[in-house]
Coordinates of C-alpha atoms in Angstrom, one line a residue:
M1 CA -17.9 -16.3 -23.0
K2 CA -18.4 -13.6 -25.6
A3 CA -14.7 -12.8 -25.7
D4 CA -13.9 -16.6 -26.2
Y5 CA -16.4 -16.6 -29.1
Y6 CA -14.7 -13.6 -30.7
S7 CA -11.2 -15.1 -30.3
W8 CA -12.4 -18.3 -31.9
T9 CA -13.9 -16.4 -34.8
Q10 CA -10.7 -14.4 -35.3
T11 CA -8.6 -17.6 -35.3
L12 CA -10.8 -19.1 -38.0
E13 CA -10.5 -15.9 -40.1
M14 CA -6.7 -15.9 -39.7
M15 CA -6.5 -19.6 -40.7
A16 CA -8.6 -18.8 -43.8
A17 CA -6.4 -15.9 -44.7
D18 CA -3.3 -17.9 -44.4
E19 CA -4.6 -20.6 -46.6
N20 CA -5.7 -18.0 -49.2
E21 CA -9.0 -19.8 -49.8
E22 CA -12.0 -18.0 -51.1
M23 CA -15.3 -18.7 -49.4
R24 CA -18.2 -19.6 -51.6
S25 CA -21.7 -18.6 -50.8
L26 CA -24.3 -21.3 -51.2
E27 CA -28.0 -21.2 -50.9
L28 CA -29.8 -23.9 -49.0
S29 CA -32.8 -25.6 -50.5
G30 CA -34.5 -25.9 -47.1
Q31 CA -34.2 -25.2 -43.4
V32 CA -31.3 -26.9 -41.7
G33 CA -31.6 -25.6 -38.2
F34 CA -28.4 -23.7 -37.4
N35 CA -30.5 -20.5 -37.2
S36 CA -31.3 -21.6 -33.6
L37 CA -27.6 -21.1 -32.6
P38 CA -28.3 -17.6 -31.1
H39 CA -31.0 -19.1 -28.9
Q40 CA -28.6 -21.9 -27.8
V41 CA -26.0 -19.3 -26.9
V42 CA -28.6 -17.2 -25.0
R43 CA -29.7 -20.3 -23.0
K44 CA -26.2 -21.2 -22.1
L45 CA -25.3 -17.7 -21.0
V46 CA -28.5 -17.4 -18.9
A47 CA -27.7 -20.7 -17.3
Q48 CA -24.2 -19.6 -16.5
G49 CA -25.2 -16.2 -15.3
F50 CA -23.4 -12.9 -15.7
C51 CA -21.0 -10.8 -13.6
F52 CA -20.7 -7.0 -13.4
N53 CA -18.2 -5.1 -11.3
I54 CA -18.6 -1.4 -10.3
L55 CA -16.0 0.8 -8.9
C56 CA -17.3 3.8 -7.0
V57 CA -14.7 6.6 -6.6
G58 CA -15.5 9.7 -4.6
E59 CA -15.1 11.6 -1.4
T60 CA -16.5 10.3 1.9
G61 CA -20.2 11.2 2.4
I62 CA -20.8 12.1 -1.2
G63 CA -23.6 9.5 -1.6
K64 CA -21.9 6.6 -3.3
S65 CA -23.7 3.8 -1.3
T66 CA -27.0 5.6 -1.5
L67 CA -26.9 5.8 -5.3
I68 CA -25.9 2.1 -5.7
N69 CA -28.8 1.1 -3.4
T70 CA -31.1 3.3 -5.6
L71 CA -29.8 1.8 -8.8
F72 CA -30.5 -1.7 -7.9
N73 CA -33.6 -0.9 -5.8
T74 CA -32.2 -2.7 -2.7
T75 CA -30.2 -2.1 0.4
F76 CA -26.6 -3.4 0.3
E77 CA -24.7 -3.9 3.5
N78 CA -22.0 -1.2 3.8
E79 CA -20.1 0.2 6.8
E80 CA -20.1 3.9 7.1
A81 CA -16.7 5.4 6.7
D82 CA -15.3 8.4 8.7
H83 CA -13.0 11.2 7.6
Y84 CA -10.0 10.0 9.6
E85 CA -8.5 7.3 7.4
Q86 CA -4.7 7.5 7.1
E87 CA -4.8 6.2 3.5
V88 CA -7.2 5.2 0.8
K89 CA -8.6 1.7 1.2
L90 CA -10.7 -0.3 -1.2
R91 CA -13.6 -2.4 0.2
S92 CA -15.1 -5.0 -2.1
Q93 CA -18.4 -6.7 -1.6
T94 CA -20.1 -9.3 -3.9
Y95 CA -23.8 -10.0 -4.1
E96 CA -25.9 -12.6 -6.0
L97 CA -28.9 -10.9 -7.7
Q98 CA -31.7 -12.4 -9.7
E99 CA -34.2 -10.7 -11.9
H100 CA -36.7 -13.1 -13.4
T101 CA -34.5 -15.9 -14.9
V102 CA -31.3 -13.8 -15.2
K103 CA -28.7 -14.2 -12.5
L104 CA -26.2 -11.4 -11.9
K105 CA -23.1 -11.6 -9.7
L106 CA -22.6 -8.0 -8.7
T107 CA -19.3 -6.7 -7.1
I108 CA -19.2 -3.2 -5.7
V109 CA -15.9 -1.7 -4.8
H110 CA -15.9 1.4 -2.6
T111 CA -12.9 3.7 -2.1
V112 CA -12.8 4.4 1.7
G113 CA -11.1 7.6 2.7
F114 CA -10.6 9.0 -0.8
G115 CA -9.7 12.7 -0.7
D116 CA -9.6 12.8 3.1
Q117 CA -5.8 13.0 3.5
I118 CA -3.9 16.3 3.7
N119 CA -1.4 15.0 1.2
K120 CA -3.4 13.7 -1.8
D121 CA -0.5 12.7 -4.0
E122 CA -0.9 9.0 -3.4
S123 CA -4.7 8.9 -3.3
C124 CA -5.2 7.2 -6.7
K125 CA -2.3 4.7 -6.3
P126 CA -4.4 2.1 -4.3
I127 CA -7.1 2.3 -6.9
L128 CA -4.7 1.7 -9.8
D129 CA -3.1 -1.1 -7.9
Y130 CA -6.4 -2.8 -7.3
I131 CA -7.4 -2.6 -11.0
E132 CA -4.1 -3.9 -12.2
A133 CA -4.2 -6.7 -9.6
Q134 CA -7.5 -7.9 -11.1
F135 CA -6.0 -7.8 -14.6
E136 CA -3.0 -9.7 -13.3
K137 CA -5.2 -12.5 -11.9
Y138 CA -7.1 -12.9 -15.2
L139 CA -3.8 -13.0 -17.1
E140 CA -2.4 -15.6 -14.8
E141 CA -5.5 -17.7 -15.4
E142 CA -5.1 -17.3 -19.2
L143 CA -1.5 -18.4 -19.1
K144 CA -2.2 -21.6 -17.1
I145 CA -1.7 -24.9 -18.8
K146 CA -5.1 -26.1 -17.5
R147 CA -7.4 -23.1 -17.5
S148 CA -11.1 -22.7 -16.9
L149 CA -12.0 -19.2 -18.1
S150 CA -15.7 -20.2 -18.6
N151 CA -16.0 -20.8 -14.8
Y152 CA -13.5 -18.1 -13.8
D153 CA -14.7 -15.6 -11.3
D154 CA -14.0 -12.4 -13.3
T155 CA -13.2 -9.6 -10.9
R156 CA -12.0 -7.0 -13.5
V157 CA -13.6 -3.6 -13.0
H158 CA -16.2 -3.0 -15.8
I159 CA -17.2 0.6 -14.9
C160 CA -15.9 3.4 -12.7
L161 CA -18.6 5.8 -11.4
Y162 CA -16.6 8.9 -10.5
F163 CA -18.5 11.1 -8.1
I164 CA -17.9 14.8 -8.4
A165 CA -18.9 17.1 -5.6
P166 CA -21.4 19.8 -6.6
T167 CA -19.6 22.4 -4.6
G168 CA -17.6 24.9 -6.6
H169 CA -17.6 25.9 -10.3
T170 CA -15.0 23.5 -11.6
L171 CA -13.2 20.2 -11.1
K172 CA -10.8 19.7 -8.3
S173 CA -7.2 19.0 -9.2
L174 CA -7.5 15.6 -7.5
D175 CA -10.4 14.7 -9.8
L176 CA -8.5 15.6 -12.9
V177 CA -5.3 13.8 -11.9
T178 CA -7.2 10.7 -10.8
M179 CA -9.4 10.4 -13.9
K180 CA -6.4 11.0 -16.1
K181 CA -4.6 8.1 -14.5
L182 CA -7.7 5.8 -14.6
D183 CA -8.9 6.5 -18.2
S184 CA -6.6 3.8 -19.7
K185 CA -7.5 1.2 -17.1
V186 CA -11.2 1.4 -16.8
N187 CA -14.4 2.9 -18.3
I188 CA -15.1 6.1 -16.5
I189 CA -18.5 7.7 -16.1
P190 CA -18.4 11.1 -14.4
I191 CA -21.4 11.8 -12.0
I192 CA -22.4 15.0 -10.3
A193 CA -23.6 13.7 -6.9
K194 CA -26.3 15.3 -4.8
A195 CA -27.3 17.5 -7.8
D196 CA -30.5 18.7 -6.0
I197 CA -28.4 21.3 -4.1
M198 CA -27.8 23.3 -7.3
S199 CA -30.1 25.2 -9.5
K200 CA -30.7 24.1 -13.1
T201 CA -28.7 27.0 -14.5
D202 CA -25.7 26.4 -12.3
L203 CA -26.0 22.7 -13.0
G204 CA -25.9 23.2 -16.7
N205 CA -22.9 25.6 -16.5
L206 CA -21.1 23.1 -14.3
K207 CA -21.7 20.3 -16.8
K208 CA -20.2 22.4 -19.6
K209 CA -17.2 23.4 -17.6
I210 CA -16.5 19.8 -16.5
M211 CA -16.7 18.5 -20.1
N212 CA -14.4 21.3 -21.4
E213 CA -11.9 20.6 -18.7
L214 CA -11.9 16.9 -19.3
Q215 CA -11.4 17.6 -23.0
S216 CA -8.6 20.1 -22.5
Y217 CA -6.7 17.8 -20.1
G218 CA -7.1 14.8 -22.4
V219 CA -9.2 12.7 -20.1
Q220 CA -10.9 9.9 -22.0
I221 CA -14.3 9.0 -20.5
Y222 CA -16.6 6.3 -21.7
Q223 CA -18.6 7.2 -24.8
F224 CA -21.7 5.2 -25.4
P225 CA -21.5 3.4 -28.8
N226 CA -23.8 4.8 -31.4
E227 CA -22.9 2.5 -34.3
D228 CA -25.7 0.0 -33.5
E229 CA -29.0 1.1 -35.1
E230 CA -31.1 -0.2 -32.2
V231 CA -29.4 1.8 -29.5
G232 CA -27.5 4.4 -31.5
E233 CA -30.1 7.1 -31.1
I234 CA -30.5 6.5 -27.3
N235 CA -26.7 6.5 -26.8
S236 CA -26.3 9.7 -28.7
S237 CA -28.8 11.4 -26.4
L238 CA -27.0 9.9 -23.4
N239 CA -23.6 11.2 -24.6
A240 CA -25.1 14.7 -24.7
R241 CA -26.1 14.5 -21.0
L242 CA -22.6 13.7 -19.7
P243 CA -21.8 14.1 -16.9
F244 CA -24.9 12.8 -15.2
A245 CA -26.4 14.9 -12.4
V246 CA -28.0 12.4 -10.1
V247 CA -29.8 12.2 -6.8
G248 CA -30.0 9.0 -4.8
S249 CA -32.6 8.0 -2.3
T250 CA -34.2 4.8 -0.9
E251 CA -36.9 6.7 0.9
D252 CA -40.5 6.1 -0.2
V253 CA -42.5 9.4 -0.4
K254 CA -46.1 9.6 -1.3
I255 CA -46.8 12.3 -3.9
G256 CA -50.4 12.5 -5.0
N257 CA -51.6 8.9 -5.5
R258 CA -48.1 7.5 -6.1
V259 CA -45.3 6.3 -3.9
V260 CA -42.0 7.2 -5.4
K261 CA -38.3 7.3 -4.4
A262 CA -37.6 10.9 -3.4
R263 CA -35.8 13.2 -1.1
S264 CA -38.2 15.3 1.1
Y265 CA -37.5 19.0 1.8
P266 CA -39.6 21.6 3.6
W267 CA -40.4 23.2 0.2
G268 CA -41.3 19.9 -1.5
A269 CA -39.7 16.6 -2.8
V270 CA -37.0 15.8 -5.3
Q271 CA -38.1 12.7 -7.2
V272 CA -35.3 10.4 -8.2
E273 CA -37.0 8.9 -11.2
N274 CA -38.3 12.2 -12.5
E275 CA -36.2 13.4 -15.6
E276 CA -37.0 17.0 -14.8
H277 CA -35.4 16.7 -11.4
C278 CA -32.2 14.7 -12.2
D279 CA -30.5 12.3 -14.6
F280 CA -30.9 9.2 -12.5
V281 CA -33.2 7.5 -15.1
H282 CA -30.7 8.1 -17.9
L283 CA -27.8 6.7 -15.8
R284 CA -29.8 3.6 -15.0
E285 CA -30.8 3.3 -18.7
M286 CA -27.2 3.6 -19.8
L287 CA -25.6 1.4 -17.1
L288 CA -28.0 -1.5 -16.8
R289 CA -30.5 -1.6 -19.6
V290 CA -28.6 -0.7 -22.8
N291 CA -24.8 -0.8 -22.4
M292 CA -23.9 -3.3 -19.7
D293 CA -22.6 -5.8 -22.2
D294 CA -20.7 -3.2 -24.1
L295 CA -19.0 -2.1 -20.8
R296 CA -18.0 -5.7 -20.2
E297 CA -16.7 -6.0 -23.8
Q298 CA -14.8 -2.7 -23.7
T299 CA -13.1 -3.8 -20.5
H300 CA -11.9 -7.1 -22.1
S301 CA -11.1 -5.9 -25.6
H302 CA -9.6 -2.5 -24.8
H303 CA -8.4 -2.0 -21.3
Y304 CA -7.4 -5.6 -20.5
E305 CA -5.9 -6.2 -23.9
L306 CA -3.8 -3.0 -23.5
Y307 CA -2.6 -4.3 -20.1
R308 CA -2.0 -7.8 -21.5
R309 CA 0.0 -6.5 -24.5
C310 CA 2.2 -4.3 -22.3
K311 CA 2.8 -7.1 -19.9
L312 CA 3.7 -9.7 -22.6
Q313 CA 6.0 -7.1 -24.2
E314 CA 7.7 -6.6 -20.8
M315 CA 8.2 -10.4 -20.7
G316 CA 9.8 -10.3 -24.1
F317 CA 7.1 -11.8 -26.2
K318 CA 6.4 -10.5 -29.7
D319 CA 4.1 -11.4 -32.6
T320 CA 6.7 -11.4 -35.4
D321 CA 10.5 -11.2 -35.8
P322 CA 12.2 -8.1 -37.2
D323 CA 11.9 -9.5 -40.7
S324 CA 8.1 -9.8 -40.3
Q325 CA 8.3 -13.6 -40.9
S326 CA 6.1 -16.2 -39.2
F327 CA 7.5 -17.7 -36.0
S328 CA 7.2 -20.9 -34.1
L329 CA 5.9 -20.8 -30.6
Q330 CA 8.2 -23.7 -29.7
E331 CA 11.2 -21.9 -31.0
M332 CA 10.3 -18.7 -29.2
Y333 CA 9.8 -20.6 -26.0
E334 CA 13.2 -22.3 -26.4
A335 CA 14.8 -18.9 -27.2
K336 CA 13.2 -17.3 -24.2
R337 CA 14.2 -20.3 -22.1
R338 CA 17.8 -20.0 -23.2
E339 CA 17.8 -16.3 -22.7
F340 CA 16.3 -16.8 -19.2
L341 CA 18.9 -19.4 -18.3
K342 CA 21.7 -17.2 -19.6
E343 CA 20.4 -14.3 -17.6
L344 CA 20.0 -16.5 -14.6
Q345 CA 23.5 -17.7 -15.0
H346 CA 24.7 -14.2 -15.3
R347 CA 22.9 -13.2 -12.2
E348 CA 24.3 -16.2 -10.4
E349 CA 27.8 -15.2 -11.4
S350 CA 27.2 -11.7 -10.4
M351 CA 25.8 -12.8 -7.0
R352 CA 28.8 -15.1 -6.6
Q353 CA 31.3 -12.4 -7.4
M354 CA 29.4 -10.0 -5.2
F355 CA 29.5 -12.6 -2.4
V356 CA 33.3 -13.1 -2.9
N357 CA 33.8 -9.4 -2.9
K358 CA 31.7 -9.1 0.3
V359 CA 33.7 -11.9 1.9
K360 CA 37.0 -10.1 1.0
E361 CA 35.8 -6.8 2.3
T362 CA 34.6 -8.5 5.5
E363 CA 37.9 -10.3 5.9
A364 CA 39.8 -7.0 5.3
E365 CA 37.5 -5.3 7.8
L366 CA 38.1 -8.1 10.3
K367 CA 41.9 -8.0 9.9
E368 CA 41.8 -4.2 10.3
K369 CA 39.7 -4.6 13.4
E370 CA 42.0 -7.4 14.7
K371 CA 45.0 -5.1 14.1
E372 CA 43.3 -2.3 16.0
L373 CA 42.4 -4.7 18.8
H374 CA 46.1 -5.8 19.0
E375 CA 47.3 -2.2 19.1
R376 CA 44.7 -1.4 21.7
F377 CA 45.8 -4.5 23.7
E378 CA 49.4 -3.4 23.6
V379 CA 48.5 0.1 24.7
L380 CA 46.4 -1.4 27.5
K381 CA 49.2 -3.7 28.4
R382 CA 51.7 -0.9 28.6
M383 CA 49.3 1.1 30.7
H384 CA 48.8 -1.9 32.9
Q385 CA 52.5 -2.4 33.4
E386 CA 53.0 1.3 34.1
E387 CA 50.2 1.3 36.6
K388 CA 51.7 -1.8 38.1
R389 CA 55.1 -0.1 38.5
N390 CA 53.5 2.9 40.0
L391 CA 51.6 0.8 42.4
E392 CA 54.8 -1.1 43.4
E393 CA 56.6 2.3 44.0
K394 CA 53.7 3.5 46.1
R395 CA 53.7 0.2 48.0
R396 CA 57.4 0.6 48.8
E397 CA 56.9 4.2 49.8
L398 CA 54.0 3.1 52.1
E399 CA 56.1 0.3 53.5
E400 CA 59.0 2.7 54.2
E401 CA 56.6 5.2 55.8
M402 CA 55.1 2.4 57.9
N403 CA 58.6 1.3 59.0
A404 CA 59.5 4.9 59.9
F405 CA 56.2 5.3 61.7
N406 CA 56.9 2.1 63.6
R407 CA 60.4 3.3 64.6
R408 CA 59.0 6.6 65.7
K409 CA 56.3 4.8 67.6
V410 CA 58.8 2.6 69.4
A411 CA 61.0 5.6 70.2
A412 CA 57.9 7.5 71.4
E413 CA 56.9 4.6 73.6
T414 CA 60.4 4.4 75.0
L415 CA 60.4 8.0 75.9
M416 CA 57.0 7.8 77.3
G417 CA 58.1 4.9 79.5
Q418 CA 61.1 6.8 80.7
A419 CA 59.0 9.8 81.4
L420 CA 56.5 7.8 83.3
Q421 CA 59.3 6.2 85.3
G422 CA 60.9 9.6 86.1
C423 CA 57.5 10.9 87.2
S424 CA 57.0 8.0 89.6
Q425 CA 60.4 8.6 91.2
Q426 CA 60.0 12.4 91.6
P427 CA 57.0 12.2 94.0
L428 CA 59.0 10.0 96.4
K429 CA 61.8 12.6 96.4
K430 CA 59.3 15.4 97.0
E431 CA 57.8 13.5 99.9
K432 CA 61.2 13.0 101.4
D433 CA 62.1 16.7 100.9
K434 CA 58.8 17.7 102.5
K435 CA 59.4 15.7 105.5
N436 CA 62.8 17.2 105.8
F437 CA 61.4 20.7 105.5
F438 CA 58.8 20.2 108.2
S439 CA 61.5 19.0 110.6
L440 CA 63.6 22.0 109.9
P441 CA 61.7 24.7 112.0
S442 CA 61.9 22.8 115.1
A443 CA 65.6 22.7 114.8
C444 CA 65.7 26.3 113.9
S445 CA 63.6 27.2 117.0
L446 CA 65.8 25.3 119.2
S447 CA 68.9 27.0 117.8
S448 CA 67.2 30.4 118.2
G449 CA 66.2 29.7 121.8
R450 CA 69.7 28.9 122.5
N451 CA 70.8 32.1 121.0
L452 CA 68.3 34.1 123.2
N453 CA 69.6 32.6 126.3

């Protein structure tokens, strides 16, 4: 709503500048009533409600959910993540909050599995894709013919709370690379999480090293505006405390006669809202009580406008022609339409020519394959004929062998028959000879007796 008001004001100023008219200052003789306009705007905005979107970037188990619960003094539903995610995933949850008469639509986006992979080269890519996707949705709504930005569910990220692990004496390379890629997309607030594990001296040295490294690497973090007289002094002191060293806890601990949010240890308790123990109070002061509207405004006027300008330039839009003359939106639309149709026709011709070339290549390949198949068929045919001839020769040889075998078989059978017949006649002859032999001694004896006499 505020952005629409500013755009309307800028349009009026441009129209006044084009007409080269000088505004005259007049004094009213009495009260008219337009001094109630701010109250009307406030009532309208309160009735519509506000939205605020927070992106929490940090390693698993660093205390992101606990800090968010402590900031808003409630317990949000959030699934615990493990350290075995294959890639970084973004989990978005939206809640309706109300404090007195003010309604707030709060969206919290957690980075699940950030920094848990062995190869961390692509760890920040899902985060960038998510932020740009929300910008793209808002731009699509703006470019619609019938748009309703006043009722649009704005999901653009207004603030990125980047959680830095308190282990070590400097920033990790992953932290520097990620913040460098995010600084042109979103407002970044670096936070040293679980700061109660470090001493005050070590914590102060770590803060100085972090700010020096961010400055040397050119990482732009969110700076609280100090132009406003009302909050300038507060924001200047907050800028000096960056990065915030915070401790989150939803546990109620009784200290003396008071019940406070604290973390209990054997040696005592770390009070969350005690400025001597951590910077949680300053973080809440900056984020929710002083600069929430500025964070929303910076997101729209700086980060989103940068994305919108680059996107429209990619689409070919420009404010003026090369001669810095005024232009007509209708003429630009027609020119873009002709350019688009020409490019479309060129692509169509290219695709047609590519299709024709592909068809020719396919036909040539098919002909070549057909030729190969014919050659292979001829080879197989010759081989078949050769094998057929060989089989015929073998068949003839086998038939000749069979005929010779049959002839030999007949001859053998004939011989065997003759042999069997000869064998059958020979026993008869032997029997006859035997009988003759046995009759021979008697004759001999008779002859010998005769001789003796």
